[in-house]
Amino acid sequence: MTDGSPLAEAMEVEESPSTSITPRDPPKIQRLEESVVNRIAAGEVIQRPVSAVKELVENSLDADSTSINVTVKDGGLKLIQVSDDGHGIRREDLPILCERHTTSKLSKYEDLFSLSSMGFRGEALASMTYVAHVTVTTITKGQIHGHRVSYRDGVMEHEPKACAAVKGTQIMVENLFYNMIARRKTLQNSADDYGKIVDLLSRMAIHHNNVSFSCRKHGAVKADVHSVVSSSRLDSIRSVYGVSVAKNLIKVEVSSAESSGCAFDMEGFISNSNYLAKKTILVLFINDRLVECSALKRAIEIVYAATLPKASKPFVYMSINLPREHVDINIHPTKKEVSLLNQEIMIEMIQSEVELKLRNTNDTRTFQEQKVDYIQSTLTSSKSDTPISPLPSGQKTPKVPVHKMVRTDSSDPAGRLHAFLQPKPNNLPDNVSSLSAVRSSIRQRRNPKETADLSSVQELLSGVDSCCHPGLLETIRNCTYVGMADDVFALVQYQTHLYLANVVNLSKELMYQQTLRRFAHFNAIQLSDPAPLSELILLALKEEDLDPENDEKDHLKERIAEMNTELLKEKAEMLEEYFSVFIDSDGNLSRLPVILDQYTPDMDRVPEFLLCLGNDVEWEDEKACFQGVSAAIGNFYAMHPPLLPNPSGEGVRFYTKTSEKSSQEKPALGGNVEMESVLDQDLLSDAENAWAQREWSIQHVLFPSMRLFLKPPAAMASNGTFVKVASLEKLYKIFERC
């Protein structure tokens, strides 16, 4: 019912048409204009700037080029310039060069199944002219000059002009997507697009190692990709991706004959257990064509996740060659995917070979050493120096040359660097009466004379003695601690030389040697509350996981934690007797050994220590077992940087938090609430205490103990543990020249 009001009548009028909609005539089908068709097709072929670069580089490879140079401006939106030294383009072919479906690669459809070139459709250059301004400069062999011509919408804007040119072809694509506003706005992040172009050329460079590639930003002097012609694929990978990738690669090969129903040959390189990365890099070429294959990538990732303990993401390069009639290359607009005959069989064979290689090389881990050539001669030269001996009475002490004089502080020769950087912290241990008393107590310490009568321990100690570097031993026993240079390196002075010393490496070796010397004669640290092994190991597994948000592996982690807990419970009697690591029958850790007096390890690293005991120790062989446990204890007790970031300098930004700005007046309704950054004082105080305690331990515990007990192995002279940064004699020579 209605009440007769004007509002009700209006509602009835508005509702009445909806009940009687007249059917409209079907829309008329009409032929699109050619320019519209071409622009739609261009947007499909040239999706991003990297698509244009890929097409142009593949054309250069088809032209038998040996050098390809790419210049990019604003991620490719302003300029893409690709220059090569190929055979060039003939003058008579320039009028139809950028028309759609004009190509020199094939003449009939059947040619697709025997095609060896990269391009074949004749759409790439045409598509670029519909969404950008394209200029081509080219010269062929035997010509005295080249030709330059500009294209727009598939046709020449003018007749080819004679110009000076170098061998090959140069194509400039300017103002890409100038007439596609929506596409251009979505591609404003030039850094992202330039990164994709660099990645593309890096992949091309390691496969086509007979061609030199370079890629740089417009106006930049240094190229971001620079590869040279190389006879070795591994050298190409080393040149493009770096030594850290190349040194951790394993060669892999698979060959299958026609009789197996799947004929193909594959060769490539896969990363080993030492390689760590956050994402998978799969560089895949099929019949020399760069493509993607999600099924193969997923199969390889499954193998790595099941084989390697940390579920590391791999680096994989593979080149697959198979009969051309078994490949359909015409299934994707940008040709980044292909369809293979018997793809499942091929992937299964490759997956099995990769798994076999990984299992055969996962028995041991290799740690590379950094070579420092100049440190060894400096450290060994001290042996040849003439020792100072008492002079006969009546003779004067010889005058020391100025450039050999060493300035010291008689009141406190060690650790004076921090006095110039920051005030001395007030949170040092209270039970230390004085610095001299601490030094005295440390120097009076001695190792236990009696050790367990086990030949394996004696052999390990003999190995420590035989590997000792005499020059380093002399340096460590007579050096002066100056201060911490950064989180890892300390400055130390020996005679007229200044060195950077890696305190993590030094403390790790010292703790390892002390564990062997105190074998079965440890004092103990009693934990206030017993800690369950399974929870600690599970915590370590979660910290090592590169993809912590993936919940699919939680069951596997729990199973690994249970297995390691049971293993350590079985070895609990031996661990308690020889290393003072007490684990009760319920699987709780309650005691740890004392390696150095007045030093307690960072308890945040207990989970890592227990996981290392469970995974890295060879329990069946006595000598290897004792060495593995001692190495795990040494790594646990080493003076690593605290887990909290260093609060000094710019590190204080990690301890800021955002909160509402306090004000006497409340903001008006709908107004903006002001926010301000304030320091988390509690967390900042904890961090300052941790870092101050570590520096105190390095100066007053580590270095005095090293002078007494450490026998540095020869490897420390060349692996970057000691690096000379200054020499007084050389500084005088420099100042004399000035």
XYZ file of C-alpha atoms in Angstrom:
738
model
C 0.000 0.000 0.000
C 1.004 3.557 -0.566
C -0.048 6.631 1.252
C -0.349 8.743 -1.914
C 2.687 10.840 -1.060
C 4.903 12.184 -3.852
C 7.836 10.064 -2.588
C 5.829 6.839 -2.914
C 4.669 7.747 -6.407
C 8.226 8.467 -7.487
C 9.358 5.055 -6.176
C 6.642 3.337 -8.179
C 7.722 5.171 -11.314
C 11.367 4.178 -10.785
C 10.571 0.524 -10.118
C 8.191 -0.031 -13.005
C 10.756 -0.008 -15.893
C 12.874 -2.721 -14.235
C 10.098 -5.209 -14.666
C 9.786 -4.636 -18.407
C 13.271 -4.506 -20.004
C 13.114 -4.705 -23.775
C 15.726 -7.045 -25.330
C 18.432 -5.156 -27.216
C 19.719 -6.111 -30.651
C 22.902 -8.259 -30.797
C 26.053 -6.122 -31.245
C 27.444 -5.903 -34.751
C 30.715 -7.717 -35.458
C 33.127 -5.463 -37.250
C 36.669 -5.727 -38.524
C 39.198 -3.907 -36.344
C 41.505 -1.401 -37.932
C 44.958 -2.748 -38.632
C 46.605 -0.202 -36.318
C 44.440 -1.398 -33.395
C 45.240 -5.047 -34.132
C 48.954 -4.310 -34.328
C 48.962 -2.339 -31.088
C 47.142 -5.127 -29.221
C 49.593 -7.685 -30.584
C 52.535 -5.455 -29.680
C 51.405 -5.243 -26.058
C 51.381 -9.041 -25.903
C 54.815 -9.585 -27.477
C 56.588 -6.678 -25.713
C 55.284 -6.995 -22.161
C 58.172 -5.227 -20.358
C 61.478 -3.591 -21.337
C 63.257 -6.888 -20.690
C 61.075 -8.485 -23.402
C 62.408 -6.002 -25.954
C 66.010 -6.587 -24.829
C 65.566 -10.359 -25.118
C 64.227 -10.109 -28.672
C 67.003 -7.742 -29.787
C 69.790 -9.819 -28.195
C 68.435 -12.998 -29.809
C 68.440 -11.210 -33.199
C 72.086 -10.278 -32.578
C 72.924 -13.917 -31.798
C 71.177 -15.011 -34.992
C 73.397 -12.526 -36.843
C 76.544 -14.457 -35.749
C 77.692 -11.658 -33.454
C 80.743 -12.090 -31.211
C 80.153 -8.932 -29.171
C 76.828 -7.557 -27.895
C 76.573 -4.312 -25.904
C 73.384 -3.121 -24.198
C 72.739 0.384 -22.824
C 69.625 1.144 -20.778
C 68.110 4.369 -19.463
C 65.328 4.542 -16.841
C 64.904 0.787 -16.773
C 64.436 0.706 -20.574
C 61.479 3.086 -20.760
C 63.557 6.028 -22.032
C 66.162 4.115 -24.027
C 67.234 0.609 -24.982
C 70.272 0.448 -27.253
C 71.631 -2.889 -28.479
C 74.796 -2.907 -30.593
C 76.436 -5.959 -32.163
C 79.165 -6.858 -34.645
C 77.076 -9.295 -36.687
C 76.602 -9.506 -40.441
C 74.248 -6.503 -40.553
C 71.105 -5.842 -42.630
C 71.125 -5.324 -46.368
C 70.054 -1.926 -47.743
C 67.267 -3.412 -49.859
C 65.737 -5.185 -46.814
C 65.322 -2.028 -44.732
C 61.894 -0.964 -46.167
C 60.195 -4.156 -44.903
C 62.400 -4.705 -41.842
C 59.734 -3.667 -39.314
C 56.639 -4.962 -41.048
C 54.778 -7.752 -39.281
C 55.650 -11.328 -40.238
C 58.741 -10.461 -42.254
C 61.670 -12.725 -41.376
C 64.744 -14.375 -42.835
C 64.494 -17.385 -40.515
C 61.883 -19.533 -42.322
C 59.750 -19.590 -45.451
C 57.145 -22.318 -44.752
C 55.427 -23.790 -41.700
C 57.399 -27.051 -41.803
C 60.594 -25.078 -41.175
C 59.482 -24.632 -37.548
C 60.411 -28.242 -36.785
C 64.000 -27.876 -37.997
C 64.598 -24.308 -36.864
C 67.983 -23.468 -35.321
C 67.573 -19.683 -34.973
C 66.145 -17.816 -31.995
C 63.513 -15.793 -33.819
C 61.034 -17.022 -36.396
C 57.755 -15.049 -36.281
C 58.937 -11.663 -37.558
C 56.866 -9.832 -34.921
C 59.370 -8.393 -32.456
C 60.689 -5.362 -34.347
C 57.240 -4.621 -35.745
C 55.724 -4.713 -32.254
C 58.371 -2.309 -30.965
C 57.564 0.258 -33.650
C 53.908 0.313 -32.518
C 54.769 1.112 -28.877
C 58.077 3.014 -29.219
C 60.315 4.994 -31.541
C 62.817 2.688 -33.245
C 66.006 3.725 -35.065
C 68.201 1.206 -36.910
C 71.814 1.813 -37.956
C 73.505 -0.990 -39.897
C 76.326 -1.820 -42.259
C 77.139 -5.034 -44.115
C 80.491 -6.470 -45.033
C 82.180 -4.716 -47.942
C 80.155 -1.499 -47.686
C 81.977 1.828 -47.335
C 79.200 3.391 -45.250
C 76.157 2.313 -43.295
C 72.504 3.334 -43.312
C 70.256 4.788 -40.642
C 66.458 4.784 -40.718
C 63.647 5.426 -38.194
C 60.419 3.435 -37.981
C 56.953 4.118 -36.660
C 53.914 1.837 -36.788
C 55.816 -0.698 -38.874
C 56.893 1.592 -41.693
C 59.879 3.831 -42.418
C 59.508 7.496 -41.506
C 62.034 8.425 -44.198
C 64.334 6.871 -46.723
C 67.527 5.254 -45.337
C 70.245 7.851 -44.887
C 73.925 7.158 -45.458
C 76.000 7.462 -42.276
C 79.238 6.371 -40.670
C 78.871 3.034 -38.921
C 80.910 0.245 -37.400
C 80.490 -3.402 -38.324
C 77.125 -4.845 -37.413
C 73.822 -3.317 -36.323
C 72.711 -0.847 -33.679
C 69.021 -0.645 -32.729
C 67.697 2.118 -30.464
C 64.256 1.805 -28.871
C 63.186 5.117 -27.323
C 60.131 6.129 -25.252
C 58.828 2.609 -24.837
C 55.033 2.433 -24.226
C 54.690 6.177 -24.887
C 51.172 5.539 -26.256
C 50.134 2.990 -23.588
C 49.633 5.139 -20.492
C 48.380 2.378 -18.193
C 51.280 0.041 -19.094
C 53.837 2.785 -18.620
C 52.496 3.736 -15.182
C 52.812 0.145 -13.967
C 56.502 0.107 -14.992
C 57.722 3.183 -13.135
C 60.141 1.170 -10.948
C 63.163 1.471 -13.214
C 65.462 -0.339 -10.755
C 63.272 -3.445 -10.901
C 63.214 -3.518 -14.702
C 66.935 -2.862 -14.991
C 67.581 -5.742 -12.577
C 65.569 -8.047 -14.843
C 67.646 -6.945 -17.849
C 70.903 -7.575 -15.957
C 69.643 -11.021 -14.929
C 68.702 -11.850 -18.531
C 72.116 -10.897 -19.916
C 73.897 -12.729 -17.089
C 72.085 -15.927 -18.074
C 72.820 -15.377 -21.764
C 76.496 -14.723 -21.030
C 77.197 -18.009 -19.237
C 75.632 -20.116 -22.004
C 76.889 -18.240 -25.074
C 80.474 -18.165 -23.841
C 81.739 -17.587 -27.394
C 80.149 -14.111 -27.299
C 81.168 -11.185 -25.089
C 78.292 -9.343 -23.383
C 78.118 -6.020 -21.605
C 75.246 -4.118 -19.999
C 75.394 -0.691 -18.415
C 73.137 2.171 -17.470
C 73.184 5.158 -19.788
C 76.030 7.464 -18.783
C 77.645 4.931 -16.436
C 81.333 4.151 -16.805
C 81.286 0.689 -15.242
C 79.262 -2.130 -16.772
C 76.971 -4.158 -14.503
C 77.462 -7.194 -16.740
C 80.783 -7.736 -18.456
C 81.747 -11.117 -19.853
C 84.537 -12.073 -22.204
C 84.858 -14.941 -24.648
C 85.829 -18.063 -22.706
C 86.455 -21.676 -23.610
C 85.160 -22.916 -20.244
C 81.571 -22.687 -19.053
C 82.760 -22.606 -15.453
C 84.960 -19.593 -16.224
C 81.924 -17.818 -17.662
C 79.932 -18.517 -14.494
C 82.859 -17.280 -12.409
C 83.080 -14.090 -14.499
C 79.356 -13.295 -14.279
C 78.146 -14.696 -10.928
C 81.421 -14.531 -8.990
C 83.930 -16.882 -7.394
C 81.631 -17.691 -4.444
C 79.190 -19.379 -6.831
C 81.684 -21.016 -9.184
C 83.729 -22.688 -6.427
C 80.654 -24.468 -5.053
C 79.443 -26.089 -8.286
C 79.331 -29.756 -9.304
C 79.292 -30.860 -12.922
C 76.321 -33.010 -13.891
C 75.644 -34.856 -17.162
C 72.777 -37.044 -18.424
C 72.590 -38.785 -21.776
C 69.694 -40.869 -23.074
C 69.544 -42.784 -26.346
C 66.566 -43.107 -28.658
C 66.046 -46.709 -27.519
C 64.842 -45.509 -24.085
C 61.992 -43.604 -25.701
C 63.428 -40.207 -24.761
C 66.528 -39.069 -26.631
C 68.349 -36.078 -25.136
C 71.699 -34.892 -23.773
C 72.043 -32.660 -20.728
C 75.116 -31.064 -19.229
C 75.401 -28.412 -16.587
C 76.425 -27.420 -13.074
C 74.566 -27.647 -9.755
C 75.480 -26.129 -6.388
C 76.809 -28.293 -3.566
C 76.118 -28.232 0.170
C 78.422 -25.238 0.756
C 76.291 -22.900 -1.381
C 73.652 -20.877 0.478
C 71.010 -18.669 -1.128
C 67.503 -17.451 -0.372
C 66.002 -18.267 -3.777
C 66.521 -20.805 -6.524
C 68.422 -19.731 -9.633
C 67.687 -22.046 -12.590
C 69.423 -21.094 -15.838
C 67.893 -23.417 -18.413
C 68.669 -23.583 -22.125
C 66.908 -26.042 -24.429
C 68.518 -26.297 -27.864
C 70.409 -23.054 -27.045
C 67.148 -21.211 -26.291
C 66.706 -19.565 -22.859
C 63.424 -20.875 -21.453
C 61.621 -21.558 -18.178
C 60.326 -24.907 -16.954
C 58.424 -24.802 -13.666
C 58.115 -28.613 -13.491
C 61.900 -29.124 -13.717
C 62.541 -26.326 -11.210
C 60.109 -27.858 -8.726
C 61.651 -31.328 -9.147
C 65.161 -29.998 -8.429
C 63.996 -28.014 -5.373
C 62.411 -31.194 -3.969
C 65.752 -33.021 -4.273
C 67.655 -30.225 -2.492
C 65.074 -29.957 0.284
C 65.294 -33.705 0.949
C 69.076 -34.069 0.588
C 70.691 -31.025 2.180
C 70.167 -30.365 5.910
C 69.459 -26.638 5.659
C 67.047 -26.901 2.708
C 69.301 -24.537 0.777
C 68.027 -22.995 -2.434
C 70.250 -24.155 -5.319
C 72.037 -22.559 -8.260
C 71.498 -24.683 -11.360
C 72.710 -24.238 -14.919
C 71.521 -26.796 -17.478
C 71.826 -27.061 -21.243
C 69.539 -29.669 -22.802
C 69.866 -30.732 -26.424
C 67.282 -32.944 -28.070
C 65.957 -33.508 -31.595
C 64.281 -30.341 -32.878
C 61.192 -32.269 -33.926
C 60.672 -33.122 -30.208
C 60.335 -29.436 -29.249
C 57.407 -27.105 -29.901
C 58.758 -23.579 -29.589
C 55.586 -21.798 -30.722
C 53.450 -21.957 -27.554
C 54.186 -18.599 -25.854
C 54.057 -15.006 -27.174
C 57.523 -14.185 -25.782
C 58.910 -17.705 -26.446
C 59.946 -18.128 -22.807
C 58.289 -21.560 -22.603
C 58.449 -24.606 -24.863
C 56.633 -27.938 -25.015
C 58.727 -31.116 -24.923
C 58.008 -34.640 -26.016
C 58.332 -37.104 -23.091
C 58.892 -34.232 -20.649
C 58.011 -36.292 -17.545
C 60.548 -39.013 -18.387
C 63.250 -36.431 -19.039
C 62.635 -34.592 -15.763
C 62.653 -37.844 -13.786
C 66.044 -38.855 -15.244
C 67.549 -35.429 -14.520
C 66.128 -35.450 -10.974
C 67.665 -38.864 -10.272
C 71.100 -37.776 -11.513
C 71.016 -34.568 -9.454
C 70.068 -36.540 -6.334
C 72.892 -39.026 -6.939
C 75.461 -36.252 -7.349
C 74.321 -34.481 -4.199
C 74.428 -37.627 -2.080
C 77.934 -38.486 -3.315
C 79.279 -35.014 -2.526
C 77.415 -34.411 0.749
C 79.762 -36.580 2.829
C 82.148 -33.720 3.530
C 82.041 -29.935 3.655
C 84.825 -27.843 2.134
C 85.775 -24.480 3.610
C 87.832 -22.273 1.310
C 90.624 -20.119 2.685
C 91.394 -16.570 1.659
C 94.973 -16.167 0.498
C 96.928 -13.326 2.095
C 100.409 -13.512 0.603
C 102.077 -10.655 2.412
C 101.309 -11.733 5.965
C 103.477 -14.857 5.956
C 106.741 -13.140 5.156
C 106.097 -10.572 7.878
C 105.351 -13.168 10.527
C 108.282 -15.435 9.695
C 110.738 -12.593 9.442
C 110.773 -12.241 13.215
C 112.772 -15.458 13.479
C 115.612 -14.006 11.470
C 115.802 -10.837 13.557
C 118.904 -10.689 15.740
C 117.910 -11.247 19.379
C 118.811 -8.573 21.887
C 121.534 -9.784 24.239
C 123.137 -8.152 27.299
C 126.071 -5.897 26.395
C 129.461 -6.130 28.112
C 130.036 -3.545 30.784
C 131.513 -0.298 29.575
C 129.730 -0.387 26.204
C 126.962 2.023 25.327
C 123.559 0.799 24.275
C 123.279 1.146 20.496
C 120.936 3.881 19.340
C 117.600 2.622 18.025
C 116.683 4.089 14.607
C 113.721 6.438 14.677
C 111.664 4.308 12.295
C 111.986 1.319 14.647
C 110.919 3.094 17.833
C 107.604 1.901 19.302
C 105.533 4.219 21.494
C 103.727 2.529 24.418
C 101.698 3.613 27.419
C 103.511 2.574 30.584
C 100.417 2.847 32.793
C 98.215 0.592 30.662
C 99.743 -0.564 27.383
C 96.726 -2.573 26.318
C 93.255 -1.637 25.184
C 93.621 2.136 24.957
C 91.704 2.511 21.672
C 88.245 2.558 23.284
C 89.210 5.509 25.466
C 89.181 7.740 22.372
C 85.889 6.381 21.042
C 83.428 6.169 23.941
C 83.386 6.419 27.749
C 84.323 3.322 29.661
C 81.179 1.306 30.522
C 80.256 0.972 34.177
C 78.752 -2.507 33.908
C 81.940 -4.571 34.071
C 82.183 -7.481 36.543
C 82.099 -6.260 40.143
C 84.098 -9.147 41.574
C 87.291 -8.000 39.859
C 89.265 -5.956 42.341
C 91.744 -4.513 39.883
C 93.049 -4.971 36.385
C 96.470 -6.075 37.596
C 94.921 -8.736 39.819
C 93.045 -10.178 36.869
C 96.168 -10.304 34.728
C 98.122 -11.884 37.534
C 95.524 -14.606 38.057
C 95.397 -15.373 34.337
C 99.167 -15.571 33.966
C 99.372 -17.915 36.944
C 96.874 -20.322 35.370
C 98.288 -23.569 34.073
C 96.758 -26.434 32.162
C 96.196 -29.715 34.016
C 99.285 -31.865 33.654
C 97.436 -35.125 33.768
C 95.323 -35.979 30.716
C 93.348 -39.063 29.897
C 95.613 -41.861 28.751
C 93.999 -42.163 25.326
C 96.150 -42.402 22.212
C 93.541 -40.597 20.092
C 93.657 -37.492 22.317
C 97.467 -37.560 22.312
C 97.436 -37.760 18.503
C 95.141 -34.743 18.284
C 97.394 -32.768 20.637
C 100.458 -33.812 18.637
C 98.698 -32.560 15.518
C 98.154 -29.189 17.169
C 101.858 -28.978 18.047
C 103.089 -30.076 14.614
C 100.861 -27.563 12.751
C 101.919 -24.623 14.916
C 103.226 -21.632 12.918
C 106.390 -20.283 14.658
C 106.038 -16.745 13.291
C 102.439 -16.458 14.424
C 103.315 -17.961 17.806
C 105.950 -15.277 18.328
C 103.507 -12.554 17.273
C 100.676 -13.707 19.556
C 102.893 -14.141 22.626
C 104.407 -10.676 22.287
C 101.624 -8.592 20.783
C 99.782 -5.720 22.432
C 96.010 -5.457 22.293
C 94.939 -2.026 20.961
C 91.158 -2.277 20.679
C 88.265 -3.548 18.585
C 88.225 -2.245 15.017
C 84.740 -3.643 14.293
C 82.519 -6.493 15.464
C 84.972 -9.234 14.406
C 88.472 -7.781 14.065
C 90.720 -6.424 16.821
C 93.740 -4.205 16.309
C 96.970 -5.623 17.751
C 100.507 -4.270 17.662
C 103.607 -6.387 17.320
C 106.974 -4.571 17.218
C 106.562 -1.904 14.491
C 103.605 -3.586 12.781
C 99.859 -3.152 13.225
C 97.564 -6.102 12.477
C 93.862 -6.849 12.234
C 93.158 -10.098 14.103
C 89.948 -12.093 13.711
C 88.920 -12.704 17.324
C 86.231 -15.234 16.336
C 88.731 -17.490 14.559
C 91.343 -17.053 17.292
C 88.942 -17.768 20.148
C 87.481 -20.779 18.331
C 90.943 -22.334 17.902
C 91.930 -21.514 21.486
C 88.777 -23.121 22.904
C 89.287 -26.219 20.734
C 92.882 -26.664 21.943
C 91.897 -26.054 25.563
C 89.159 -28.674 25.290
C 91.741 -31.226 24.172
C 94.214 -30.249 26.899
C 91.597 -30.375 29.682
C 90.129 -33.620 28.362
C 88.322 -35.426 31.204
C 89.493 -32.774 33.720
C 86.884 -30.013 33.445
C 85.221 -27.886 36.034
C 81.498 -27.466 35.372
C 78.959 -24.687 34.875
C 75.692 -25.692 36.576
C 72.587 -24.431 34.765
C 69.950 -22.925 37.063
C 67.157 -24.834 35.286
C 67.693 -28.021 33.237
C 66.976 -27.336 29.559
C 65.118 -29.934 27.417
C 67.257 -31.011 24.447
C 64.344 -31.545 22.037
C 63.075 -27.978 22.442
C 66.539 -26.482 22.058
C 67.361 -28.518 18.928
C 63.970 -27.670 17.417
C 64.698 -23.999 18.076
C 68.047 -24.308 16.269
C 66.393 -25.985 13.266
C 63.871 -23.161 12.999
C 66.620 -20.532 13.183
C 68.570 -22.216 10.365
C 65.510 -22.533 8.100
C 65.789 -20.063 5.232
C 61.997 -20.132 4.801
C 60.641 -19.994 8.400
C 57.084 -19.173 7.299
C 56.720 -22.546 5.574
C 54.847 -24.770 8.043
C 55.056 -27.883 5.868
C 58.455 -28.863 7.296
C 57.519 -28.613 10.995
C 56.870 -32.345 11.269
C 60.260 -33.101 9.705
C 61.990 -30.698 12.123
C 60.298 -32.336 15.102
C 61.399 -35.752 13.889
C 65.018 -34.571 13.473
C 64.931 -33.046 16.982
C 63.666 -36.325 18.474
C 66.360 -38.370 16.689
C 69.151 -36.052 17.845
C 67.798 -36.075 21.408
C 67.822 -39.876 21.536
C 71.352 -39.946 20.088
C 72.710 -37.530 22.706
C 70.949 -39.440 25.501
C 72.779 -42.591 24.315
C 76.120 -40.740 24.404
C 75.375 -38.962 27.706
C 77.769 -41.091 29.798
C 80.726 -40.425 27.499
C 79.915 -36.697 27.224
C 79.787 -36.358 31.007
C 82.967 -38.341 31.705
C 85.199 -36.732 29.088
C 83.656 -33.288 28.431
C 81.545 -32.501 31.543
C 78.407 -32.118 29.416
C 75.692 -33.638 31.629
C 72.443 -34.883 30.080
C 69.988 -36.686 32.370
C 67.796 -39.669 31.493
C 64.869 -37.364 30.624
C 66.919 -35.592 27.950
C 67.623 -32.381 29.881
C 70.918 -30.466 29.745
C 72.064 -29.330 33.193
C 75.890 -28.892 33.103
C 78.477 -27.452 30.720
C 82.305 -27.456 30.944
C 84.524 -24.534 31.950
C 87.045 -23.938 29.173
C 88.572 -20.665 30.409
C 88.306 -19.302 33.934
C 86.244 -16.117 34.345
C 84.542 -16.696 30.968
C 80.988 -17.915 30.410
C 79.825 -18.596 26.844
C 76.828 -16.947 25.197
C 73.913 -19.139 26.307
C 71.867 -18.011 23.292
C 74.089 -20.337 21.229
C 73.261 -23.490 23.217
C 70.648 -24.654 20.621
C 73.211 -24.383 17.814
C 75.769 -26.256 19.947
C 73.410 -29.182 20.614
C 72.376 -29.410 16.942
C 76.060 -29.457 15.987
C 76.691 -32.316 18.443
C 73.847 -34.307 16.932
C 74.591 -33.672 13.241
C 78.325 -33.060 12.798
C 80.038 -35.570 15.106
C 81.296 -38.934 13.792
C 80.408 -41.063 16.815
C 81.713 -44.408 15.522
C 85.412 -43.482 15.255
C 87.082 -42.540 18.557
C 89.540 -39.945 17.257
C 87.042 -38.346 14.890
C 84.450 -38.318 17.682
C 86.707 -36.504 20.161
C 87.799 -34.067 17.459
C 84.186 -33.354 16.446
C 82.961 -32.808 20.005
C 85.960 -30.570 20.779
C 85.351 -28.547 17.613
C 81.660 -28.140 18.538
C 82.614 -26.962 22.038
C 85.230 -24.609 20.558
C 82.671 -23.054 18.221
C 80.152 -22.712 21.071
C 82.635 -21.017 23.421
C 84.155 -18.790 20.693
C 83.617 -15.079 21.195
C 81.062 -14.515 18.456
C 79.358 -11.124 18.210
C 76.185 -11.047 20.343
C 72.917 -11.821 18.575
C 71.625 -8.333 19.391
C 72.889 -5.712 16.858
C 75.742 -3.466 17.962
C 74.076 -0.383 19.505
C 77.024 1.916 18.807
C 76.883 4.300 15.863
C 74.105 3.702 13.352
C 73.174 0.419 15.036
C 71.044 2.324 17.530
C 68.284 2.531 14.891
C 67.457 -1.134 15.552
C 66.301 -0.188 19.027
C 63.778 2.483 18.070
C 60.048 1.920 18.239
C 57.146 4.052 17.070
C 54.506 5.308 19.495
C 51.888 8.039 19.698
C 53.326 11.423 20.489
C 52.322 12.550 23.970
C 50.461 15.843 24.039
C 48.457 17.841 26.548
C 45.711 18.409 24.051
C 43.920 15.520 22.430
C 43.619 15.744 18.666
C 40.288 16.792 17.254
C 37.905 14.134 16.027
C 39.082 12.864 12.671
C 42.489 14.509 13.019
C 45.871 12.883 12.494
C 47.635 11.289 15.452
C 51.288 12.291 15.515
C 53.789 9.478 15.886
C 57.327 9.662 17.216
C 60.280 7.276 17.383
C 61.553 6.453 20.867
C 64.324 4.186 22.077
C 63.506 0.851 23.689
C 65.658 1.535 26.736
C 65.418 -1.981 28.210
C 66.498 -3.703 24.996
C 69.165 -1.069 24.361
C 70.576 -1.581 27.861
C 70.722 -5.359 27.338
C 72.579 -4.876 24.056
C 75.072 -2.419 25.550
C 75.772 -4.812 28.430
C 76.292 -7.758 26.074
C 78.691 -5.909 23.781
C 80.611 -4.318 26.687
C 80.969 -7.720 28.382
C 82.278 -9.254 25.151
C 84.892 -6.514 24.650
C 85.994 -6.864 28.284
C 86.360 -10.636 27.831
C 88.359 -10.198 24.632
C 90.809 -7.793 26.250
C 91.163 -9.315 29.723
C 90.513 -13.020 29.123
C 91.046 -13.962 25.486
C 94.325 -12.196 24.679
C 96.100 -13.043 27.981
C 94.996 -16.684 27.569
C 96.167 -16.735 23.949
C 99.636 -15.593 25.011
C 99.816 -18.510 27.444
C 98.073 -21.382 25.662
C 97.347 -20.829 21.955
C 99.471 -22.603 19.366
C 98.235 -21.016 16.120
C 98.003 -23.369 13.117
C 99.846 -22.468 9.933
C 96.521 -21.923 8.106
C 95.961 -18.744 10.110
C 98.847 -17.093 8.297
C 96.985 -17.268 4.986
C 93.237 -17.401 5.668
C 92.711 -13.795 6.735
C 92.857 -14.353 10.504
C 95.861 -11.980 10.664
C 96.123 -9.094 8.180
C 98.825 -6.456 8.373
C 97.401 -2.956 7.967
C 100.394 -0.727 8.744
C 104.158 -0.830 9.196
C 106.169 1.925 10.831
C 109.109 1.528 8.430
C 106.865 1.856 5.372
C 105.053 4.844 6.862
C 108.374 6.639 7.335
C 109.234 5.999 3.690
C 105.903 7.472 2.630
C 106.369 10.562 4.806
C 109.913 11.040 3.509
C 108.606 11.160 -0.061
C 106.004 13.728 0.976
